[in-house]
PDB file of C-alpha atoms in Angstrom:
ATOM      1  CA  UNK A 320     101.144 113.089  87.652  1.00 54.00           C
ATOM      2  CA  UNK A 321      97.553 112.212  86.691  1.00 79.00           C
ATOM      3  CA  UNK A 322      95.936 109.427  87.610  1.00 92.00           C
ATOM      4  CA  UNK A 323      94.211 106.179  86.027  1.00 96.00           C
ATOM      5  CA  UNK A 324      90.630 107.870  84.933  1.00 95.00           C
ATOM      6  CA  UNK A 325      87.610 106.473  83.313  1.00 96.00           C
ATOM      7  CA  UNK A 326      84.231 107.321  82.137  1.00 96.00           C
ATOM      8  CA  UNK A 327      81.471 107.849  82.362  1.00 97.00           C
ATOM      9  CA  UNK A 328      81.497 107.725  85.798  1.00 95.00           C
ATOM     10  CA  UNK A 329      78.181 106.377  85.854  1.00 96.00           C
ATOM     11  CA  UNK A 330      76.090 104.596  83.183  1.00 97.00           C
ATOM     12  CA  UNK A 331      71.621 103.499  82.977  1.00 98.00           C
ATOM     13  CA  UNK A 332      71.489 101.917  79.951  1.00 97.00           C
ATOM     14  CA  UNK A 333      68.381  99.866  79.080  1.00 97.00           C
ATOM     15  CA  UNK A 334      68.884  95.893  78.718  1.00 97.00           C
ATOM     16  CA  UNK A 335      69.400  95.003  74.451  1.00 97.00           C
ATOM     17  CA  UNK A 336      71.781  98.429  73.983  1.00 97.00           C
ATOM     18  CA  UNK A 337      75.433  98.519  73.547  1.00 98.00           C
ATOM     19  CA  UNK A 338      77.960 100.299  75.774  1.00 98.00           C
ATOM     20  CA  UNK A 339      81.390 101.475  75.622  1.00 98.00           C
ATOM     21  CA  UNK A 340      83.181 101.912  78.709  1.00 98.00           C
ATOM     22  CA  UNK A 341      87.038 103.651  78.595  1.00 98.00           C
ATOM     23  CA  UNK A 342      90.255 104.062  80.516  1.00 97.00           C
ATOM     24  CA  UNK A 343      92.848 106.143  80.389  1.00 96.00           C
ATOM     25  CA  UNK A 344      96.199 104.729  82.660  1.00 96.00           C
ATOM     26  CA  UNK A 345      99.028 106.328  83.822  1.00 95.00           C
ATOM     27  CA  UNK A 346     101.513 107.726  81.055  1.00 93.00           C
ATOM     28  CA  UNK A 347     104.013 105.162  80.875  1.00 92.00           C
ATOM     29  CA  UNK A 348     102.090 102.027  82.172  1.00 94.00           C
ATOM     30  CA  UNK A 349     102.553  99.336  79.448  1.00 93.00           C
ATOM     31  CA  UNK A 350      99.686  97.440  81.567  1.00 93.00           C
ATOM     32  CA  UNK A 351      96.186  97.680  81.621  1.00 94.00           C
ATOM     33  CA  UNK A 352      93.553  95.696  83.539  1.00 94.00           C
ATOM     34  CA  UNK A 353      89.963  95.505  84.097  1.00 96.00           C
ATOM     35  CA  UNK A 354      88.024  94.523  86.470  1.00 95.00           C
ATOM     36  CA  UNK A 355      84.508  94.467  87.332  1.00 94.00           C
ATOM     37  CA  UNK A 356      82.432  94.104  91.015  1.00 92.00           C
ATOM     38  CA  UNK A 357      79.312  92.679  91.132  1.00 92.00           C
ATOM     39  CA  UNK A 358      76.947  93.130  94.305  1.00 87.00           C
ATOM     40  CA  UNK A 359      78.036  90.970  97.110  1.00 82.00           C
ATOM     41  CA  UNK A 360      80.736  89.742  94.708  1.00 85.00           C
ATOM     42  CA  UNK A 361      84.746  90.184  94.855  1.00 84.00           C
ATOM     43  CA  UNK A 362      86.571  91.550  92.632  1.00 90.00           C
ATOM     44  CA  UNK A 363      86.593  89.993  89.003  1.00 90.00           C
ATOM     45  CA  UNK A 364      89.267  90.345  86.140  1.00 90.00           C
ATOM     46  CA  UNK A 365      88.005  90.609  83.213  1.00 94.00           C
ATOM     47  CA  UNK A 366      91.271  90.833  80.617  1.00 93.00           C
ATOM     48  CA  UNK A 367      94.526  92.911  80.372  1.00 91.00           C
ATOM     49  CA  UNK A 368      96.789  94.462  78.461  1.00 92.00           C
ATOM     50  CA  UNK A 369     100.494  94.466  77.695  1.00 91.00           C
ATOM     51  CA  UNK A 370     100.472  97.048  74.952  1.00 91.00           C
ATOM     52  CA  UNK A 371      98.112  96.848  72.593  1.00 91.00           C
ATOM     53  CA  UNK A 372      97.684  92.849  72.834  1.00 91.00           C
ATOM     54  CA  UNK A 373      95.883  90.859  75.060  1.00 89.00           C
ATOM     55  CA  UNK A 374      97.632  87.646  76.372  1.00 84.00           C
ATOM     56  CA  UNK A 375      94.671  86.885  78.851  1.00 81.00           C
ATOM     57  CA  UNK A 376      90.985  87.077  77.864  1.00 84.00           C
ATOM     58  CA  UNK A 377      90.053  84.741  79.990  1.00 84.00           C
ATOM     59  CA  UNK A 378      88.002  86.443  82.537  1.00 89.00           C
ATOM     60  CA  UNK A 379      85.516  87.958  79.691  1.00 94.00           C
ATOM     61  CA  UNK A 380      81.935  86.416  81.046  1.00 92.00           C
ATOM     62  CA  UNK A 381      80.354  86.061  77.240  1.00 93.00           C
ATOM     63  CA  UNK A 382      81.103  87.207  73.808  1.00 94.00           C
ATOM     64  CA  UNK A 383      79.126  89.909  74.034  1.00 97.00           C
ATOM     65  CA  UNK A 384      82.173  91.688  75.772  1.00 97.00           C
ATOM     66  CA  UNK A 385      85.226  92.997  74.232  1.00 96.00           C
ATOM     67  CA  UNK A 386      87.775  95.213  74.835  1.00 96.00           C
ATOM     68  CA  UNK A 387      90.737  97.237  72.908  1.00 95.00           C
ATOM     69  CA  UNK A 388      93.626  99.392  73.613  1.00 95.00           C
ATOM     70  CA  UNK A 389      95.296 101.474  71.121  1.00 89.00           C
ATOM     71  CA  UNK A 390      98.606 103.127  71.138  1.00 88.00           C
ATOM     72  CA  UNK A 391      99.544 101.541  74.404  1.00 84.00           C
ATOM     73  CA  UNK A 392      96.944 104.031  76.065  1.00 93.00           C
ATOM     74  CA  UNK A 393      93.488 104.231  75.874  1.00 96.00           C
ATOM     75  CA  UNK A 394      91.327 101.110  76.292  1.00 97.00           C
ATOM     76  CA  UNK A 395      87.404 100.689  75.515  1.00 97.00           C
ATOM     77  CA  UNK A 396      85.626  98.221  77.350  1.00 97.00           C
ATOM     78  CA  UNK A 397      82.411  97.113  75.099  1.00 98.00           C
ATOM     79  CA  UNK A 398      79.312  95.235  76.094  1.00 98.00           C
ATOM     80  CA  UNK A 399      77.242  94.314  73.668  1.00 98.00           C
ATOM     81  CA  UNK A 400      73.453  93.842  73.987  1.00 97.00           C
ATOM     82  CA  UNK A 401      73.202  94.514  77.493  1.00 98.00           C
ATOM     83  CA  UNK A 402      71.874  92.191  80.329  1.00 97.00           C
ATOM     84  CA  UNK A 403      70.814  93.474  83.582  1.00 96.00           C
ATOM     85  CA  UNK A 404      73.337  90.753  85.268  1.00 95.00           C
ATOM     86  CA  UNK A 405      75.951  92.943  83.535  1.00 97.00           C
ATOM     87  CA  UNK A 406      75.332  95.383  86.248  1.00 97.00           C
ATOM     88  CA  UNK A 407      78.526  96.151  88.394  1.00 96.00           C
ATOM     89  CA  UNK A 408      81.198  98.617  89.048  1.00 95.00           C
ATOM     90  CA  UNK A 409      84.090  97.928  86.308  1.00 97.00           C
ATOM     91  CA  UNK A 410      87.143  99.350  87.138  1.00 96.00           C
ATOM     92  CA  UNK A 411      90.737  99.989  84.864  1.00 97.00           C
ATOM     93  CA  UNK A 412      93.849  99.777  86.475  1.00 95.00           C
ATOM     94  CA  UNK A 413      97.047 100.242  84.901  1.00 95.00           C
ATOM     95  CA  UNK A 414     100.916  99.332  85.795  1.00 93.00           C
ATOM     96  CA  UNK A 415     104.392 100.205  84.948  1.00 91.00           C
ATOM     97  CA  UNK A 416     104.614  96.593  83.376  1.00 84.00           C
ATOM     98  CA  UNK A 417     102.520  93.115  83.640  1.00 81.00           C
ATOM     99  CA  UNK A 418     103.245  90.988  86.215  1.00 81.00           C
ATOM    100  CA  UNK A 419     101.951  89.227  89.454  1.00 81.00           C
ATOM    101  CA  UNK A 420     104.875  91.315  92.093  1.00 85.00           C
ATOM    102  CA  UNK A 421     103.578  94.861  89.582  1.00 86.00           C
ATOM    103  CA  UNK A 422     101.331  97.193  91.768  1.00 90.00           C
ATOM    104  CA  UNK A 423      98.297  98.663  90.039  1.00 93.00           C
ATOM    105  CA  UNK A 424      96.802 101.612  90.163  1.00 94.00           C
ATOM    106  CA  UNK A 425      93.128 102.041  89.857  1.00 95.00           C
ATOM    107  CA  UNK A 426      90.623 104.840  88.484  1.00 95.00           C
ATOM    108  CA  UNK A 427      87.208 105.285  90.053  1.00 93.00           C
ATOM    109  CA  UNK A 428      85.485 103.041  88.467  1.00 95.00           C
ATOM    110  CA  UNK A 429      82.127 103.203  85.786  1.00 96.00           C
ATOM    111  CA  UNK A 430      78.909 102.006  87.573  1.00 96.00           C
ATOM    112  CA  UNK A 431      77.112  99.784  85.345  1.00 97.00           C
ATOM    113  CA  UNK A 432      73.079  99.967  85.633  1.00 97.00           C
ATOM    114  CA  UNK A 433      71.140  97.891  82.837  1.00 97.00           C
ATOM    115  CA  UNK A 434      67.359  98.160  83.590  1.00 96.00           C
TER     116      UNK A 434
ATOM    117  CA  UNK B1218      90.220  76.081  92.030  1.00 60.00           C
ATOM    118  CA  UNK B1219      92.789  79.130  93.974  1.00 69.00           C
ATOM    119  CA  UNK B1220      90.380  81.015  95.890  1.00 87.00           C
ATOM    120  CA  UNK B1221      91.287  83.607  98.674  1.00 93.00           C
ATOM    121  CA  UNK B1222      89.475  84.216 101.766  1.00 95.00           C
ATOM    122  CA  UNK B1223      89.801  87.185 103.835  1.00 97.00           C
ATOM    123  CA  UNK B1224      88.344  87.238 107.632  1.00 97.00           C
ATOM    124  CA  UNK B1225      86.444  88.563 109.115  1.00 97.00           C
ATOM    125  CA  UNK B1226      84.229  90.368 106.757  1.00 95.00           C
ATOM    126  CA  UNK B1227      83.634  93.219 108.775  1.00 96.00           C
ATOM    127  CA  UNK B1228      84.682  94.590 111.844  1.00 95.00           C
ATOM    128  CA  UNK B1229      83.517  97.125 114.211  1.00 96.00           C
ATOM    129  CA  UNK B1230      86.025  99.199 116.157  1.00 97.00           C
ATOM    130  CA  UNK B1231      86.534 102.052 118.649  1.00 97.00           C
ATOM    131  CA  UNK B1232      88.537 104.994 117.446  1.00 97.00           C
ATOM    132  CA  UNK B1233      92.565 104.132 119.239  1.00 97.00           C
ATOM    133  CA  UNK B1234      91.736 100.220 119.191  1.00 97.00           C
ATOM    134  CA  UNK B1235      94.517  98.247 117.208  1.00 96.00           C
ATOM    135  CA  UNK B1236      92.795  95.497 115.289  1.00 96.00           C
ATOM    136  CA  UNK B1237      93.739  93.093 112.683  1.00 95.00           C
ATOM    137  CA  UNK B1238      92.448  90.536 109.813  1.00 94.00           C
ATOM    138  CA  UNK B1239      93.733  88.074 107.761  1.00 98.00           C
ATOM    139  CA  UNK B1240      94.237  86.573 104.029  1.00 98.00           C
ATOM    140  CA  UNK B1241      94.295  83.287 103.255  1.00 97.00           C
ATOM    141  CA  UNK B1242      95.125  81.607  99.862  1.00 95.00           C
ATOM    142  CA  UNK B1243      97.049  78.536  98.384  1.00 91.00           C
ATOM    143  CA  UNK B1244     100.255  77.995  99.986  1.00 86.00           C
ATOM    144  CA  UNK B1245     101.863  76.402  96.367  1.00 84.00           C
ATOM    145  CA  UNK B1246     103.106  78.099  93.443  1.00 84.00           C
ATOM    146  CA  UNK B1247     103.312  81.321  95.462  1.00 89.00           C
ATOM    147  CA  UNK B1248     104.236  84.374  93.782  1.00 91.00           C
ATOM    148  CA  UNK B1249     103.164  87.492  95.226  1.00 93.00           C
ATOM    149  CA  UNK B1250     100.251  89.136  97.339  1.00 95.00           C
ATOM    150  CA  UNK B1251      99.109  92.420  97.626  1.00 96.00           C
ATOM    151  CA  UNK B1252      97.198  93.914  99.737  1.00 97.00           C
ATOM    152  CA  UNK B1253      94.647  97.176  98.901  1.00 97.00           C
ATOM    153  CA  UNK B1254      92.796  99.419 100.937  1.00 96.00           C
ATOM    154  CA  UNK B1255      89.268 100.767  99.378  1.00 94.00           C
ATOM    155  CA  UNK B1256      87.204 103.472 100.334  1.00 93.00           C
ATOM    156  CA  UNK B1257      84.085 104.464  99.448  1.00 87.00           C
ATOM    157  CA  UNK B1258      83.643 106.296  96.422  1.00 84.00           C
ATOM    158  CA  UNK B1259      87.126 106.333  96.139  1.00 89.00           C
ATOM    159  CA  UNK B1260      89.534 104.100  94.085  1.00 91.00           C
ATOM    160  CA  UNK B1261      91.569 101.040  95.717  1.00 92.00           C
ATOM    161  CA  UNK B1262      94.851 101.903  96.762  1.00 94.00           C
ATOM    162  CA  UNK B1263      97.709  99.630  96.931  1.00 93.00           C
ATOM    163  CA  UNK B1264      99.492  98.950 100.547  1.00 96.00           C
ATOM    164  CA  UNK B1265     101.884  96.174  99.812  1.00 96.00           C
ATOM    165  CA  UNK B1266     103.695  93.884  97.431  1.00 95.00           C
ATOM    166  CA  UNK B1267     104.457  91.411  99.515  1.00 95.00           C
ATOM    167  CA  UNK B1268     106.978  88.521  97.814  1.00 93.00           C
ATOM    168  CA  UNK B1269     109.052  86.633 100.054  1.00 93.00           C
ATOM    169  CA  UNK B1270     107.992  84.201 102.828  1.00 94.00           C
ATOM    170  CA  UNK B1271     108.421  86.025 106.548  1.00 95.00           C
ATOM    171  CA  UNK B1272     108.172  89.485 105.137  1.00 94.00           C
ATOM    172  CA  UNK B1273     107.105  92.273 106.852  1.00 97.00           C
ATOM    173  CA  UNK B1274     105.795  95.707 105.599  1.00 97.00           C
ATOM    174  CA  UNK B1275     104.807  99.025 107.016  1.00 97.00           C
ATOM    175  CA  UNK B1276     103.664 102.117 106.347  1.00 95.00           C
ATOM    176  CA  UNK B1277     102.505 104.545 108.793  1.00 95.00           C
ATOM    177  CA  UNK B1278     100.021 102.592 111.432  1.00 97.00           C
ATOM    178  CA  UNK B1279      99.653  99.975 109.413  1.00 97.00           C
ATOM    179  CA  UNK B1280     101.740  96.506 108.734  1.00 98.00           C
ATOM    180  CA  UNK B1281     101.448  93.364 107.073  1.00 98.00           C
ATOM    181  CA  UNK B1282     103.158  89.892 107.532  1.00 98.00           C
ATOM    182  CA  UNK B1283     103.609  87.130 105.271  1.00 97.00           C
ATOM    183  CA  UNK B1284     103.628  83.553 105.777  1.00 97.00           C
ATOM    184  CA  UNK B1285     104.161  81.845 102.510  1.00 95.00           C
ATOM    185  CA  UNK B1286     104.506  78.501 103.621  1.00 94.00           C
ATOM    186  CA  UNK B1287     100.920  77.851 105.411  1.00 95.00           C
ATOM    187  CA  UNK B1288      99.549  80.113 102.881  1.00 95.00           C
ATOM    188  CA  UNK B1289      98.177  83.552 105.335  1.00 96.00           C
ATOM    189  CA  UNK B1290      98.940  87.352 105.440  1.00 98.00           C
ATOM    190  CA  UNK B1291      97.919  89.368 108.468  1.00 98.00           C
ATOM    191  CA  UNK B1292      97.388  93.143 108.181  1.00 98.00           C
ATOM    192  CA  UNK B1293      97.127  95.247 111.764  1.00 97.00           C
ATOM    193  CA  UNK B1294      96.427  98.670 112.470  1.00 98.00           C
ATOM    194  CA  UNK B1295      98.035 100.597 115.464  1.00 97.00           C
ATOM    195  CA  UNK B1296      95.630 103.103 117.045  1.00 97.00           C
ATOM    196  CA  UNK B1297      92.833 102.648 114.840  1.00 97.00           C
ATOM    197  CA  UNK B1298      91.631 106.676 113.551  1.00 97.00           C
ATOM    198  CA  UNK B1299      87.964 106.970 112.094  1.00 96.00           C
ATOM    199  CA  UNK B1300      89.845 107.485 108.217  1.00 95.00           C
ATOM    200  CA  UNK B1301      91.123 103.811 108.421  1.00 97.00           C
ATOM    201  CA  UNK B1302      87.606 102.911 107.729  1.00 97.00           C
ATOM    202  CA  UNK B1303      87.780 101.219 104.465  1.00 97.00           C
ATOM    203  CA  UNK B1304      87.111  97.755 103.223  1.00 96.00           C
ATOM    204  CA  UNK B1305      90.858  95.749 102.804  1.00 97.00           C
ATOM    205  CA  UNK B1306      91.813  93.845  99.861  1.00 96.00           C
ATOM    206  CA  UNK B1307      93.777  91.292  99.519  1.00 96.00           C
ATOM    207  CA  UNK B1308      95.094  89.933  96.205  1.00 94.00           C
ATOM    208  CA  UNK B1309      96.918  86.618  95.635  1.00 91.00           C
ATOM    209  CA  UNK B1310      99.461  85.456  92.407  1.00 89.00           C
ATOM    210  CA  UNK B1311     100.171  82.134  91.525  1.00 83.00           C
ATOM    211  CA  UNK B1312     103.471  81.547  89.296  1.00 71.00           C
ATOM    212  CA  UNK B1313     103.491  85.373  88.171  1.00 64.00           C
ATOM    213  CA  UNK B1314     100.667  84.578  85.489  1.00 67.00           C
ATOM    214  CA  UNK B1315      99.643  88.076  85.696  1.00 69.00           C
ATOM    215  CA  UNK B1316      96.012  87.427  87.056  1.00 80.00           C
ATOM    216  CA  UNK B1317      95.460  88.857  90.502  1.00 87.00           C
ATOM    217  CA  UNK B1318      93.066  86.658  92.369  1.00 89.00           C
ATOM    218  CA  UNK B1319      90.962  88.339  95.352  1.00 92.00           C
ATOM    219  CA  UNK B1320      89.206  88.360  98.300  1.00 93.00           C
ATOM    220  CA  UNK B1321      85.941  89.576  99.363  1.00 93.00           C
ATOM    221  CA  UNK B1322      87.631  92.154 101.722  1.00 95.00           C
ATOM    222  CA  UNK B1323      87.394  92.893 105.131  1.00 97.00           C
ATOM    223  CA  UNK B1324      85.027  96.102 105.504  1.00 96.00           C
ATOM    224  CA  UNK B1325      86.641  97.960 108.679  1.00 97.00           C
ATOM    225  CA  UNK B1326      84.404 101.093 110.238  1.00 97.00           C
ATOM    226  CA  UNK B1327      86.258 103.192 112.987  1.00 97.00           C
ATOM    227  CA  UNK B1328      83.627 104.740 115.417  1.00 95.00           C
ATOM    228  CA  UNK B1329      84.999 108.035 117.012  1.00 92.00           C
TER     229      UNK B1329
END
């Protein structure tokens, strides 16, 4: 079947603008994830999913970023009033259900550029 | 603080050398670690789930062990082929909390 996907696959925004990001998992997966990579950095959760909820925010760097998923599918990631540090490859991954032994599945990934 | 550290960060090899690297992260509250292989403009790919303390996983050329205990994974490659190159993940989880903690990687290039 298809795949974790995401777009765009590649985003210039200029610093101050606002930016949706989205993911699309695996039919089925009642887990979502994201992730971003910074240059020279590892990789850095940002919040998931079980459903529609989201038990862990923890990971999101500032209020200017949010993130939603509706109908246990889709999921926007949104950045508010970009900052060039916000620059970095976020990626979605997905999984049949939450938990630390549940593999995950990535898309490709949205490259971030704030100039 | 759990952090995860994953040597060496690169590695050079010739194509039919059999190499290997390790992960290391906090050897309490263990609950899983995965490892992931990524390639380059390409999305990560799990290997293994690893749970249980002395566990051992393969697929194909390549294996992972598991030593819960003193807190280290290695991962080898057999006969090392010029598509292995990749950068390897690994991924710790403390008490199944659902927050993957990784690595830097280990950025492996296969010369033919």
């Amino acid at each position: 079947g298809a795949g974790v996907s995401q777009s765009p696959s590649n985003k210039v925004t200029e610093k101050g603008k606002d930016v949706e990001l989205r993911c699309d998992p695996i039919s089925g997966h009642t887990a979502l994830y994201w992730y971003r990579q910074s240059l020279g950095q590892g990789l850095e959760f940002l919040i998931y999913f079980q459903g529609n909820s989201a038990p862990d925010k923890s990971g999101l760097p500032s209020d200017r970023f949010s993130a939603e998923r509706t109908g246990g599918s889709v999921s926007t990631l949104t950045i508010q009033r970009t900052q060039q540090e916000d620059s970095a490859v976020y990626l979605c991954a997905s999984s049949l259900v939450a938990g630390g032994q549940s593999q995950q599945y990535f898309g490709p990934g949205t490259r971030l550029t704030v100039t | 603080i759990l952090n995860v550290e994953q040597s060496p960060q690169s590695l050079h090899v010739q194509e039919g050398d059999s190499t290997n690297f390790t992960c290391s992260f906090p050897s309490s509250n263990f609950y899983a670690l995965h490892w992931y292989r990524w390639e380059t403009a390409k999305s990560p790919e799990a290997l293994f789930v690893m749970t249980l303390n002395g566990d051992e996983k393969k697929k194909g050329r390549i294996s992972a062990t598991l030593n819960t205990k003193e807190g280290y994974s290695y991962l080898y490659i057999k006969g090392s082929q010029p598509e292995d190159s990749a950068t390897y993940l690994c991924a710790f989880n403390a008490g199944n909390n659902r927050k993957l903690i990784w690595g830097l990687g280990t950025s492996l290039a296969v010369n033919p």
